Amino acid sequence: QSMLTQPPSVSGAPGQRVTISCTGGSSNIEAGYDVHWYQQAPGTAPKLLIYDNMNRPSGVPDRFSGSKSGTSASLAITGLQAEDEADYYCQSYDSFVSGYVFGTGTKVTVL
Amino acid sequence: QLRLQESGPGLLKPSETLSLTCTVSGGSISSSSYYWGWVRQPPGKGLEWIASIFYSGSTYYNPSLNSRVTIFVDTSKNQFSLKLTSVTAADTAVYYCARHRLGSGWFRGPADFDYWGQGTLVAVSS
């Protein structure tokens, strides 16, 4: 049972901006634990997209950005491209379960 | 370039023990900046963290699997391994090994998974 809730799907036309929310609670995001985001294309391993709420690893385009406020975090993709079609997961630490938790996952579709 | 490679049997029978090994190349598993972890993904479902270990042996376990899971490290071989006992069909999943980076903020535990193996499918079936 995930402690981080994401919308099942979001979609947008090429060039548009989409956002994915990650809603947690007092034992994870609101408690101050950092949120990280992963992109998973079909049949491949997850790839780190954003770490520590808003930082991009080397090689990740600046079209991807992250933010965190209160009990939730968000991933924004601007200038949506066909190659962005994938599943996206947020991840954090949860003090209630004393472990690392992933979000429920969001499928991004490029129309 | 860091590379992680999972290895182990792809098919198990219910009640057997799952054993997987992750071989790390292009970097040392004895780094003080990283834990090393296992994450799994049942077919068509989301990601689930299993366990993480530091080269010194310090561990974190998913409480929901804690009683069945053991993670251990072999620094001489630059490998870490996972054992999951009494498997059932619910343990059928792609198992990934990953590097679990230590955070730099107020929380001193590991944070994000920055490098991943390609994953290995483990099926449990009679």
mmCIF file of C-alpha atoms in Angstrom:
data_model
loop_
_atom_site.group_PDB
_atom_site.id
_atom_site.type_symbol
_atom_site.label_atom_id
_atom_site.label_comp_id
_atom_site.label_asym_id
_atom_site.label_seq_id
_atom_site.Cartn_x
_atom_site.Cartn_y
_atom_site.Cartn_z
ATOM 1 C CA GLN A 1 0.000 0.000 0.000
ATOM 2 C CA SER A 2 1.725 3.130 -1.264
ATOM 3 C CA MET A 3 1.955 6.168 0.979
ATOM 4 C CA LEU A 4 2.535 8.395 -2.067
ATOM 5 C CA THR A 5 -0.397 8.940 -4.426
ATOM 6 C CA GLN A 6 -0.040 9.951 -8.065
ATOM 7 C CA PRO A 7 -2.651 10.394 -10.818
ATOM 8 C CA PRO A 8 -2.840 7.222 -12.933
ATOM 9 C CA SER A 9 -2.374 9.116 -16.176
ATOM 10 C CA VAL A 10 -1.739 12.508 -17.708
ATOM 11 C CA SER A 11 -1.574 13.461 -21.354
ATOM 12 C CA GLY A 12 -0.621 16.379 -23.528
ATOM 13 C CA ALA A 13 0.142 17.379 -27.062
ATOM 14 C CA PRO A 14 3.707 17.811 -28.264
ATOM 15 C CA GLY A 15 5.129 21.083 -26.982
ATOM 16 C CA GLN A 16 2.678 21.390 -24.127
ATOM 17 C CA ARG A 17 3.396 21.431 -20.394
ATOM 18 C CA VAL A 18 2.181 18.673 -18.109
ATOM 19 C CA THR A 19 2.519 18.236 -14.360
ATOM 20 C CA ILE A 20 2.405 15.136 -12.197
ATOM 21 C CA SER A 21 1.510 15.401 -8.534
ATOM 22 C CA CYS A 22 2.784 13.193 -5.729
ATOM 23 C CA THR A 23 0.665 13.477 -2.593
ATOM 24 C CA GLY A 24 1.998 12.190 0.684
ATOM 25 C CA GLY A 25 1.464 12.976 4.336
ATOM 26 C CA SER A 26 2.917 13.882 7.699
ATOM 27 C CA SER A 27 5.264 10.917 7.840
ATOM 28 C CA ASN A 28 6.971 11.484 4.500
ATOM 29 C CA ILE A 29 6.851 14.624 2.372
ATOM 30 C CA GLU A 30 5.447 16.949 5.047
ATOM 31 C CA ALA A 31 8.016 15.608 7.510
ATOM 32 C CA GLY A 32 10.715 17.051 5.291
ATOM 33 C CA TYR A 33 12.041 13.960 3.555
ATOM 34 C CA ASP A 34 13.267 14.631 0.055
ATOM 35 C CA VAL A 35 11.318 13.530 -3.020
ATOM 36 C CA HIS A 36 12.928 11.950 -6.068
ATOM 37 C CA TRP A 37 11.451 11.232 -9.492
ATOM 38 C CA TYR A 38 12.070 8.414 -11.971
ATOM 39 C CA GLN A 39 11.165 7.876 -15.611
ATOM 40 C CA GLN A 40 10.538 4.328 -16.829
ATOM 41 C CA ALA A 41 10.133 3.684 -20.534
ATOM 42 C CA PRO A 42 8.416 0.398 -21.486
ATOM 43 C CA GLY A 43 10.590 -2.646 -20.887
ATOM 44 C CA THR A 44 13.438 -0.697 -19.323
ATOM 45 C CA ALA A 45 14.781 0.023 -15.853
ATOM 46 C CA PRO A 46 13.762 3.231 -14.074
ATOM 47 C CA LYS A 47 15.993 6.232 -14.664
ATOM 48 C CA LEU A 48 16.602 8.941 -12.063
ATOM 49 C CA LEU A 49 15.085 12.189 -13.330
ATOM 50 C CA ILE A 50 15.016 14.516 -10.304
ATOM 51 C CA TYR A 51 16.709 14.096 -6.922
ATOM 52 C CA ASP A 52 16.324 16.027 -3.690
ATOM 53 C CA ASN A 53 13.054 17.614 -4.818
ATOM 54 C CA MET A 54 14.407 19.774 -7.613
ATOM 55 C CA ASN A 55 17.858 18.733 -8.801
ATOM 56 C CA ARG A 56 18.538 17.198 -12.199
ATOM 57 C CA PRO A 57 21.313 14.614 -12.677
ATOM 58 C CA SER A 58 23.757 15.324 -15.452
ATOM 59 C CA GLY A 59 22.221 14.604 -18.847
ATOM 60 C CA VAL A 60 18.592 15.171 -17.880
ATOM 61 C CA PRO A 61 17.076 17.948 -20.031
ATOM 62 C CA ASP A 62 16.001 21.123 -18.267
ATOM 63 C CA ARG A 63 12.495 20.496 -19.631
ATOM 64 C CA PHE A 64 12.071 18.420 -16.474
ATOM 65 C CA SER A 65 11.682 20.242 -13.168
ATOM 66 C CA GLY A 66 10.620 19.322 -9.654
ATOM 67 C CA SER A 67 9.125 21.127 -6.694
ATOM 68 C CA LYS A 68 7.853 20.327 -3.213
ATOM 69 C CA SER A 69 5.437 22.077 -0.893
ATOM 70 C CA GLY A 70 3.549 20.913 2.163
ATOM 71 C CA THR A 71 2.356 17.360 1.769
ATOM 72 C CA SER A 72 3.004 17.084 -1.946
ATOM 73 C CA ALA A 73 5.593 17.299 -4.691
ATOM 74 C CA SER A 74 5.288 17.881 -8.421
ATOM 75 C CA LEU A 75 7.132 17.014 -11.585
ATOM 76 C CA ALA A 76 6.683 19.328 -14.556
ATOM 77 C CA ILE A 77 7.553 18.510 -18.143
ATOM 78 C CA THR A 78 7.635 21.472 -20.505
ATOM 79 C CA GLY A 79 7.889 21.243 -24.264
ATOM 80 C CA LEU A 80 6.481 17.708 -24.196
ATOM 81 C CA GLN A 81 8.132 15.348 -26.687
ATOM 82 C CA ALA A 82 7.161 11.935 -28.027
ATOM 83 C CA GLU A 83 10.144 10.396 -26.212
ATOM 84 C CA ASP A 84 8.690 11.557 -22.883
ATOM 85 C CA GLU A 85 5.965 8.935 -23.144
ATOM 86 C CA ALA A 86 6.698 6.688 -20.158
ATOM 87 C CA ASP A 87 5.737 5.869 -16.592
ATOM 88 C CA TYR A 88 6.863 8.279 -13.874
ATOM 89 C CA TYR A 89 7.310 7.489 -10.177
ATOM 90 C CA CYS A 90 8.016 9.653 -7.158
ATOM 91 C CA GLN A 91 9.927 8.243 -4.178
ATOM 92 C CA SER A 92 10.682 9.316 -0.637
ATOM 93 C CA TYR A 93 11.293 7.999 2.874
ATOM 94 C CA ASP A 94 8.440 7.313 5.263
ATOM 95 C CA SER A 95 9.040 7.422 9.011
ATOM 96 C CA PHE A 96 5.788 5.598 9.842
ATOM 97 C CA VAL A 97 6.883 2.453 8.017
ATOM 98 C CA SER A 98 10.577 3.208 8.486
ATOM 99 C CA GLY A 99 11.346 2.581 4.861
ATOM 100 C CA TYR A 100 11.520 3.877 1.328
ATOM 101 C CA VAL A 101 8.293 4.272 -0.590
ATOM 102 C CA PHE A 102 7.449 4.800 -4.239
ATOM 103 C CA GLY A 103 4.436 6.586 -5.604
ATOM 104 C CA THR A 104 1.659 4.741 -7.387
ATOM 105 C CA GLY A 105 3.015 5.779 -10.774
ATOM 106 C CA THR A 106 1.724 7.982 -13.594
ATOM 107 C CA LYS A 107 1.580 7.097 -17.263
ATOM 108 C CA VAL A 108 2.332 10.056 -19.513
ATOM 109 C CA THR A 109 0.831 9.905 -22.989
ATOM 110 C CA VAL A 110 1.857 12.251 -25.782
ATOM 111 C CA LEU A 111 -1.169 12.845 -27.983
ATOM 112 C CA GLN B 1 30.783 4.130 -16.198
ATOM 113 C CA LEU B 2 29.106 2.332 -13.319
ATOM 114 C CA ARG B 3 27.302 -0.853 -14.257
ATOM 115 C CA LEU B 4 25.100 -3.140 -12.166
ATOM 116 C CA GLN B 5 24.138 -6.623 -13.325
ATOM 117 C CA GLU B 6 21.628 -8.924 -11.650
ATOM 118 C CA SER B 7 22.016 -12.683 -11.793
ATOM 119 C CA GLY B 8 20.034 -15.614 -10.447
ATOM 120 C CA PRO B 9 17.418 -18.205 -11.345
ATOM 121 C CA GLY B 10 14.430 -17.030 -13.331
ATOM 122 C CA LEU B 11 11.943 -19.670 -12.168
ATOM 123 C CA LEU B 12 11.137 -20.876 -8.671
ATOM 124 C CA LYS B 13 8.490 -23.086 -7.105
ATOM 125 C CA PRO B 14 6.321 -21.884 -4.223
ATOM 126 C CA SER B 15 8.029 -22.151 -0.803
ATOM 127 C CA GLU B 16 11.534 -22.053 -2.327
ATOM 128 C CA THR B 17 14.143 -19.385 -1.575
ATOM 129 C CA LEU B 18 14.923 -16.677 -4.097
ATOM 130 C CA SER B 19 18.624 -15.818 -4.330
ATOM 131 C CA LEU B 20 19.877 -12.959 -6.470
ATOM 132 C CA THR B 21 23.289 -11.357 -6.820
ATOM 133 C CA CYS B 22 24.187 -7.935 -8.161
ATOM 134 C CA THR B 23 27.681 -7.478 -9.566
ATOM 135 C CA VAL B 24 28.960 -3.917 -9.591
ATOM 136 C CA SER B 25 31.564 -2.862 -12.148
ATOM 137 C CA GLY B 26 33.122 0.495 -12.939
ATOM 138 C CA GLY B 27 33.094 1.551 -9.284
ATOM 139 C CA SER B 28 33.699 0.298 -5.761
ATOM 140 C CA ILE B 29 30.936 -1.080 -3.616
ATOM 141 C CA SER B 30 32.994 0.076 -0.618
ATOM 142 C CA SER B 31 32.299 3.750 -1.268
ATOM 143 C CA SER B 32 31.248 5.740 1.794
ATOM 144 C CA SER B 33 28.713 7.704 -0.255
ATOM 145 C CA TYR B 34 26.331 4.928 -1.236
ATOM 146 C CA TYR B 35 24.142 2.142 -0.042
ATOM 147 C CA TRP B 36 23.169 -0.640 -2.454
ATOM 148 C CA GLY B 37 19.602 -1.781 -2.799
ATOM 149 C CA TRP B 38 16.984 -4.022 -4.348
ATOM 150 C CA VAL B 39 13.701 -2.872 -5.881
ATOM 151 C CA ARG B 40 11.082 -5.092 -7.512
ATOM 152 C CA GLN B 41 8.202 -4.581 -9.917
ATOM 153 C CA PRO B 42 5.428 -7.152 -10.414
ATOM 154 C CA PRO B 43 4.253 -7.422 -14.036
ATOM 155 C CA GLY B 44 2.157 -4.400 -14.947
ATOM 156 C CA LYS B 45 2.482 -2.874 -11.472
ATOM 157 C CA GLY B 46 4.519 -0.271 -9.624
ATOM 158 C CA LEU B 47 7.886 -0.248 -7.902
ATOM 159 C CA GLU B 48 8.488 -1.681 -4.429
ATOM 160 C CA TRP B 49 11.677 -1.147 -2.417
ATOM 161 C CA ILE B 50 12.949 -4.338 -0.754
ATOM 162 C CA ALA B 51 16.164 -3.611 1.145
ATOM 163 C CA SER B 52 19.402 -1.616 1.101
ATOM 164 C CA ILE B 53 22.871 -2.258 2.521
ATOM 165 C CA PHE B 54 26.075 -0.278 3.213
ATOM 166 C CA TYR B 55 29.462 -1.841 2.544
ATOM 167 C CA SER B 56 30.017 -2.089 6.305
ATOM 168 C CA GLY B 57 26.862 -4.200 6.648
ATOM 169 C CA SER B 58 24.418 -1.580 7.891
ATOM 170 C CA THR B 59 20.970 -2.372 6.497
ATOM 171 C CA TYR B 60 17.501 -1.032 5.870
ATOM 172 C CA TYR B 61 14.628 -3.470 5.234
ATOM 173 C CA ASN B 62 11.073 -3.025 3.975
ATOM 174 C CA PRO B 63 9.006 -3.885 7.073
ATOM 175 C CA SER B 64 6.422 -5.719 4.972
ATOM 176 C CA LEU B 65 9.096 -8.175 3.780
ATOM 177 C CA ASN B 66 11.494 -8.005 6.703
ATOM 178 C CA SER B 67 10.796 -11.468 8.089
ATOM 179 C CA ARG B 68 11.610 -13.147 4.754
ATOM 180 C CA VAL B 69 14.444 -10.994 3.412
ATOM 181 C CA THR B 70 18.181 -10.933 3.947
ATOM 182 C CA ILE B 71 20.561 -8.619 2.125
ATOM 183 C CA PHE B 72 24.324 -9.038 2.361
ATOM 184 C CA VAL B 73 27.444 -7.672 0.744
ATOM 185 C CA ASP B 74 30.721 -9.218 -0.443
ATOM 186 C CA THR B 75 33.202 -6.397 -0.849
ATOM 187 C CA SER B 76 35.925 -8.748 -2.111
ATOM 188 C CA LYS B 77 33.791 -9.565 -5.138
ATOM 189 C CA ASN B 78 32.169 -6.128 -5.436
ATOM 190 C CA GLN B 79 28.782 -7.815 -5.133
ATOM 191 C CA PHE B 80 25.707 -7.662 -2.979
ATOM 192 C CA SER B 81 22.966 -10.237 -2.744
ATOM 193 C CA LEU B 82 19.359 -10.810 -1.775
ATOM 194 C CA LYS B 83 17.639 -13.823 -0.270
ATOM 195 C CA LEU B 84 13.853 -14.027 -0.051
ATOM 196 C CA THR B 85 12.440 -17.106 1.641
ATOM 197 C CA SER B 86 9.116 -18.917 1.249
ATOM 198 C CA VAL B 87 8.267 -17.345 -2.100
ATOM 199 C CA THR B 88 4.737 -17.337 -3.491
ATOM 200 C CA ALA B 89 3.220 -16.231 -6.777
ATOM 201 C CA ALA B 90 2.965 -12.741 -5.287
ATOM 202 C CA ASP B 91 6.776 -12.543 -5.401
ATOM 203 C CA THR B 92 6.784 -12.853 -9.187
ATOM 204 C CA ALA B 93 8.408 -9.649 -10.418
ATOM 205 C CA VAL B 94 11.288 -8.009 -12.200
ATOM 206 C CA TYR B 95 13.984 -7.535 -9.575
ATOM 207 C CA TYR B 96 16.320 -4.568 -9.964
ATOM 208 C CA CYS B 97 19.517 -3.822 -8.098
ATOM 209 C CA ALA B 98 20.416 -0.170 -7.744
ATOM 210 C CA ARG B 99 22.874 2.211 -6.140
ATOM 211 C CA HIS B 100 21.204 4.058 -3.253
ATOM 212 C CA ARG B 101 22.865 7.421 -2.817
ATOM 213 C CA LEU B 102 23.362 8.828 0.671
ATOM 214 C CA GLY B 103 21.488 12.086 1.146
ATOM 215 C CA SER B 104 23.269 15.326 1.892
ATOM 216 C CA GLY B 105 20.531 16.957 3.954
ATOM 217 C CA TRP B 106 19.337 16.616 7.538
ATOM 218 C CA PHE B 107 18.279 12.981 7.026
ATOM 219 C CA ARG B 108 21.474 10.977 7.065
ATOM 220 C CA GLY B 109 20.055 7.855 5.421
ATOM 221 C CA PRO B 110 20.145 6.900 1.744
ATOM 222 C CA ALA B 111 17.987 8.944 -0.564
ATOM 223 C CA ASP B 112 17.569 8.314 -4.291
ATOM 224 C CA PHE B 113 18.506 5.369 -6.527
ATOM 225 C CA ASP B 114 20.844 6.864 -9.093
ATOM 226 C CA TYR B 115 22.072 3.844 -11.033
ATOM 227 C CA TRP B 116 20.036 0.745 -11.844
ATOM 228 C CA GLY B 117 20.677 -2.688 -13.265
ATOM 229 C CA GLN B 118 18.655 -3.837 -16.254
ATOM 230 C CA GLY B 119 16.500 -6.074 -14.076
ATOM 231 C CA THR B 120 15.851 -9.799 -14.001
ATOM 232 C CA LEU B 121 12.462 -11.479 -14.140
ATOM 233 C CA VAL B 122 11.788 -14.006 -11.408
ATOM 234 C CA ALA B 123 8.663 -16.112 -11.808
ATOM 235 C CA VAL B 124 7.185 -18.260 -9.054
ATOM 236 C CA SER B 125 5.055 -21.109 -10.332
ATOM 237 C CA SER B 126 4.368 -24.713 -9.482
#
